[in-house]
mmCIF file of N, CA and C in Angstrom:
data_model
loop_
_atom_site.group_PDB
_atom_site.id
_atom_site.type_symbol
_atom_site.label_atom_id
_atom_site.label_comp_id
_atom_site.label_asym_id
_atom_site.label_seq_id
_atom_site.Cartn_x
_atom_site.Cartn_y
_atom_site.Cartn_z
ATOM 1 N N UNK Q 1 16.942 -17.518 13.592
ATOM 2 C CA UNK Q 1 15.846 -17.924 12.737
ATOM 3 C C UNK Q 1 16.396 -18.684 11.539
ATOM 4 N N UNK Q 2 15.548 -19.527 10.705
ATOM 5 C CA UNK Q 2 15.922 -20.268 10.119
ATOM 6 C C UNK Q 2 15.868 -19.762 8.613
ATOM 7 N N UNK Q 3 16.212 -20.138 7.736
ATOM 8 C CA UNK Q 3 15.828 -19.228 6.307
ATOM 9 C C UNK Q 3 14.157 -19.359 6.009
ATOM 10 N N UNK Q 4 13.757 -21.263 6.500
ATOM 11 C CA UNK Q 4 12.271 -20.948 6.342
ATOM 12 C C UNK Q 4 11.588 -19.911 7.141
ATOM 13 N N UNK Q 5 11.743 -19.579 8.435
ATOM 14 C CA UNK Q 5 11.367 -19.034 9.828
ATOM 15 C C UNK Q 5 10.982 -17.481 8.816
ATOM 16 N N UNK Q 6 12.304 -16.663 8.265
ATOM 17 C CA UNK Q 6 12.528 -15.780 7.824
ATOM 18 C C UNK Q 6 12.098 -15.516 6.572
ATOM 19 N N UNK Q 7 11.842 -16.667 5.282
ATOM 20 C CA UNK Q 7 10.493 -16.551 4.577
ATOM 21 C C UNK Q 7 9.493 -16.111 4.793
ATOM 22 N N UNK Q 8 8.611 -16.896 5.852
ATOM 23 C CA UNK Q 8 7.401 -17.250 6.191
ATOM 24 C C UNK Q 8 7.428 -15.829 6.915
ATOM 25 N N UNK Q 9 8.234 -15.414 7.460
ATOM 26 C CA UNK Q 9 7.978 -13.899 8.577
ATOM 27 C C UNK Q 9 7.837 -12.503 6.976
ATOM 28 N N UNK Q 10 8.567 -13.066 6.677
ATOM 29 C CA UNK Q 10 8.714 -11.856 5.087
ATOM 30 C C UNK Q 10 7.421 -11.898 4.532
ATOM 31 N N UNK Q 11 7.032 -12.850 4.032
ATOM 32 C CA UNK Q 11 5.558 -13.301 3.472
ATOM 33 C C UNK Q 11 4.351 -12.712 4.442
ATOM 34 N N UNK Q 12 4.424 -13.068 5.644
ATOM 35 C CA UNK Q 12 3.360 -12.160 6.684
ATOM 36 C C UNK Q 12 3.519 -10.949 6.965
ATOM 37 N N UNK Q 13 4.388 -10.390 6.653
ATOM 38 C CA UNK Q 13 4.818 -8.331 6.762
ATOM 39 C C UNK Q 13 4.594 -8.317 5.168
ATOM 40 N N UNK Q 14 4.492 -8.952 4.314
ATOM 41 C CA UNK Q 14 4.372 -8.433 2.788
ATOM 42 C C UNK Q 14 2.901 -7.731 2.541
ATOM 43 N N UNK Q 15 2.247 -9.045 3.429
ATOM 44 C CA UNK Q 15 0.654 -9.632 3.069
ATOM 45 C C UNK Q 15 -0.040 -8.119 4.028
ATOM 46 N N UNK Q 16 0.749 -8.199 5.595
ATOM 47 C CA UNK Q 16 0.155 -7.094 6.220
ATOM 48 C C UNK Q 16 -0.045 -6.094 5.469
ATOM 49 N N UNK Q 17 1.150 -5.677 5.298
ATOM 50 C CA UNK Q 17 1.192 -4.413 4.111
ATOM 51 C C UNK Q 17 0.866 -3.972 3.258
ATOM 52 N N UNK Q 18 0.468 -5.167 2.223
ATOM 53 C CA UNK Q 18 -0.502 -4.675 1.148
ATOM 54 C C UNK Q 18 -1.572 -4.825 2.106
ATOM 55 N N UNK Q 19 -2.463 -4.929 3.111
ATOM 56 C CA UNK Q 19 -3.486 -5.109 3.473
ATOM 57 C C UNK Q 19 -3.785 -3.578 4.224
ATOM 58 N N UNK Q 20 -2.434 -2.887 4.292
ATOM 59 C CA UNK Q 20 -3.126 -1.602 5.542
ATOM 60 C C UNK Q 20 -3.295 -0.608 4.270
ATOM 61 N N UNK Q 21 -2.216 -0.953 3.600
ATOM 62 C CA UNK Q 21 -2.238 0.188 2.018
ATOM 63 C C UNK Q 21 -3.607 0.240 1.454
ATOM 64 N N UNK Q 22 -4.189 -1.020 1.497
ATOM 65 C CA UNK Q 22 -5.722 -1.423 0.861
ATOM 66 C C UNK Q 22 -6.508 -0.198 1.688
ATOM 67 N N UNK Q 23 -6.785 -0.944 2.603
ATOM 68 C CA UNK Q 23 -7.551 0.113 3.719
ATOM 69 C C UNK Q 23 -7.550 1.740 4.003
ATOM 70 N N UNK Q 24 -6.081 1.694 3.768
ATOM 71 C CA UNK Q 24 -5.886 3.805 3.900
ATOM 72 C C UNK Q 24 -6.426 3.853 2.404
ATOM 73 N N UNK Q 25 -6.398 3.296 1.281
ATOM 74 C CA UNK Q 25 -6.568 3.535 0.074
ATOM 75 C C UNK Q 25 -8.101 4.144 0.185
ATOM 76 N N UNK Q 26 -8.825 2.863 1.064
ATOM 77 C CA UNK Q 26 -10.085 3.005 0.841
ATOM 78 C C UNK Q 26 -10.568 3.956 1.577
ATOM 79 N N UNK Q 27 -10.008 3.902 2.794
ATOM 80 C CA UNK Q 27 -10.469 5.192 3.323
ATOM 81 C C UNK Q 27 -10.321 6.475 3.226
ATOM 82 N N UNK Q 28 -9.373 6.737 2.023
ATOM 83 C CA UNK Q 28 -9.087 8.125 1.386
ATOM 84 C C UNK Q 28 -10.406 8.168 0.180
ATOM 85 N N UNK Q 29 -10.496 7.134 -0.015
ATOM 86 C CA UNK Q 29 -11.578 7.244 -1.380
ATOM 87 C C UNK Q 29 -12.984 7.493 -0.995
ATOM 88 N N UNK Q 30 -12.901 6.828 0.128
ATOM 89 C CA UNK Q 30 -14.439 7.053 0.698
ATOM 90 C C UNK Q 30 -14.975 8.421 1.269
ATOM 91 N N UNK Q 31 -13.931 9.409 1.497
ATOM 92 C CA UNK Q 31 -13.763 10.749 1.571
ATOM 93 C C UNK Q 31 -13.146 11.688 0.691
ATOM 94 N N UNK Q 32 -12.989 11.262 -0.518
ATOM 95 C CA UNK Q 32 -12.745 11.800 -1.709
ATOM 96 C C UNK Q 32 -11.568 12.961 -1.311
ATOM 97 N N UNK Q 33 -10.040 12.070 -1.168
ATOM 98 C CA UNK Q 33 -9.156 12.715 -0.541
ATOM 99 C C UNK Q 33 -7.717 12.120 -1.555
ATOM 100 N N UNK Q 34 -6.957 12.630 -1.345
ATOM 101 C CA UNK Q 34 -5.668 12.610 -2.471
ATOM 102 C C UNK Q 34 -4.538 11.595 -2.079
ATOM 103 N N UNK Q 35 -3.349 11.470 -1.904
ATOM 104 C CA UNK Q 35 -2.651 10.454 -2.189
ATOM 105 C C UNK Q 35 -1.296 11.347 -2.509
ATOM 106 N N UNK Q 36 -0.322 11.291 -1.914
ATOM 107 C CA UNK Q 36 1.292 11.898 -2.620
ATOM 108 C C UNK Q 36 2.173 10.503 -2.858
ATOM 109 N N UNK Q 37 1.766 10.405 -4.548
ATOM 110 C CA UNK Q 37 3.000 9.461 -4.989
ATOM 111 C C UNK Q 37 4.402 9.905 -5.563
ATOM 112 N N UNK Q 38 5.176 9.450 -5.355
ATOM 113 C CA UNK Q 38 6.680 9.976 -5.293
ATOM 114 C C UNK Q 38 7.631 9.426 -6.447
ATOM 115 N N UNK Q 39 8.544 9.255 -7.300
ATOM 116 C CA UNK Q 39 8.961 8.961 -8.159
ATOM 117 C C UNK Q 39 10.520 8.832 -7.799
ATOM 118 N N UNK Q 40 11.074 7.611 -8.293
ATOM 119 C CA UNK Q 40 12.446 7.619 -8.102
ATOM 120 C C UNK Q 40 13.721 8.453 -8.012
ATOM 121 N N UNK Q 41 12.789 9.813 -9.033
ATOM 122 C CA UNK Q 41 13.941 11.176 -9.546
ATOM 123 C C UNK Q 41 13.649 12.210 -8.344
ATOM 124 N N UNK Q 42 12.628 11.542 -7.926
ATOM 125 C CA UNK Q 42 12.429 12.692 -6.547
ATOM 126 C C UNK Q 42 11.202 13.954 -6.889
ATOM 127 N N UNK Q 43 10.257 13.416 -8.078
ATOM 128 C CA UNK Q 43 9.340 14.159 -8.223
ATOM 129 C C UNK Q 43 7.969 13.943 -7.405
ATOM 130 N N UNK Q 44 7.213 14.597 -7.125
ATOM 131 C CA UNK Q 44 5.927 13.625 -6.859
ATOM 132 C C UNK Q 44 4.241 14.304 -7.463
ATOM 133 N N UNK Q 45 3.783 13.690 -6.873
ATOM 134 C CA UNK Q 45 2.566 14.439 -7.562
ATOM 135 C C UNK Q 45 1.405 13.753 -6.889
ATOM 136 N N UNK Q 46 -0.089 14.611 -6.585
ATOM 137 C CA UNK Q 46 -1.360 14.180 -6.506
ATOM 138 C C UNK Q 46 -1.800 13.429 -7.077
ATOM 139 N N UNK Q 47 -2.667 12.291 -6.140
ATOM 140 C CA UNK Q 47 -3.213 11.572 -7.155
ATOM 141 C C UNK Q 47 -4.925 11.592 -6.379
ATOM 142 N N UNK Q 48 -5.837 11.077 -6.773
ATOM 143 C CA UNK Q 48 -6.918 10.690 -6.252
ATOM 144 C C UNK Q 48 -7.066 9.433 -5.839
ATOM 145 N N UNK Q 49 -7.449 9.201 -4.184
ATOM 146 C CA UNK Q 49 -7.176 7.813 -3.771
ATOM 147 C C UNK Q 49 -8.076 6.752 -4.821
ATOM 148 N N UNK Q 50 -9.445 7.528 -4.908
ATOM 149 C CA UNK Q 50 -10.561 5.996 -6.013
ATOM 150 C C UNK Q 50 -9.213 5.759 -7.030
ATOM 151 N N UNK Q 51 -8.749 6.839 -7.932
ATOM 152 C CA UNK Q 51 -8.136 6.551 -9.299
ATOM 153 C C UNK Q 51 -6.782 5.254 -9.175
ATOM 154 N N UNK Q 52 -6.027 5.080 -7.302
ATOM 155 C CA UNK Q 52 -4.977 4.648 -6.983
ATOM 156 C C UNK Q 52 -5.324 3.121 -7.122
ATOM 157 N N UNK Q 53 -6.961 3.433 -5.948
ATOM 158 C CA UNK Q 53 -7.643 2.027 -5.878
ATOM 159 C C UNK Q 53 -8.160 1.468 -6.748
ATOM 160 N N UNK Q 54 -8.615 1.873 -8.240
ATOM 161 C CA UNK Q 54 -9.282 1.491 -9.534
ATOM 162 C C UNK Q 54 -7.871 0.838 -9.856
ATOM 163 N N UNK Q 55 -6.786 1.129 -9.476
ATOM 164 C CA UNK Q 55 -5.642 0.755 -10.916
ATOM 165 C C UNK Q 55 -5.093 -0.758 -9.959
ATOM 166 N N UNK Q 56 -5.926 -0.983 -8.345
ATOM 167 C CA UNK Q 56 -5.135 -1.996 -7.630
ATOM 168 C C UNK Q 56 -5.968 -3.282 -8.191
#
């Protein structure tokens, strides 16, 4: 592959991805369901999916 080939493939797995995250987001919110976000130190914590999707 070419470096453009391998851009353009990076850019379409970026775009997917924020696009499925969107969707589980919403569909946790639409059932008023939680979210485990995780922190670099290795902590994590509950969140509420609306509160995840209000801040996107």
């Amino acid at each position: 592959m070419s470096n453009r080939e391998v851009k353009n493939f990076t850019r379409k797995l970026e775009t997917g991805l924020k696009l499925a995250e969107r969707r589980m987001l919403e569909e946790k919110a639409l059932h008023n369901e939680t979210i485990v976000v995780s922190s670099a130190e290795g902590s994590f914590q509950y969140i509420p999916a609306k509160e995840v999707l209000a801040q996107l």
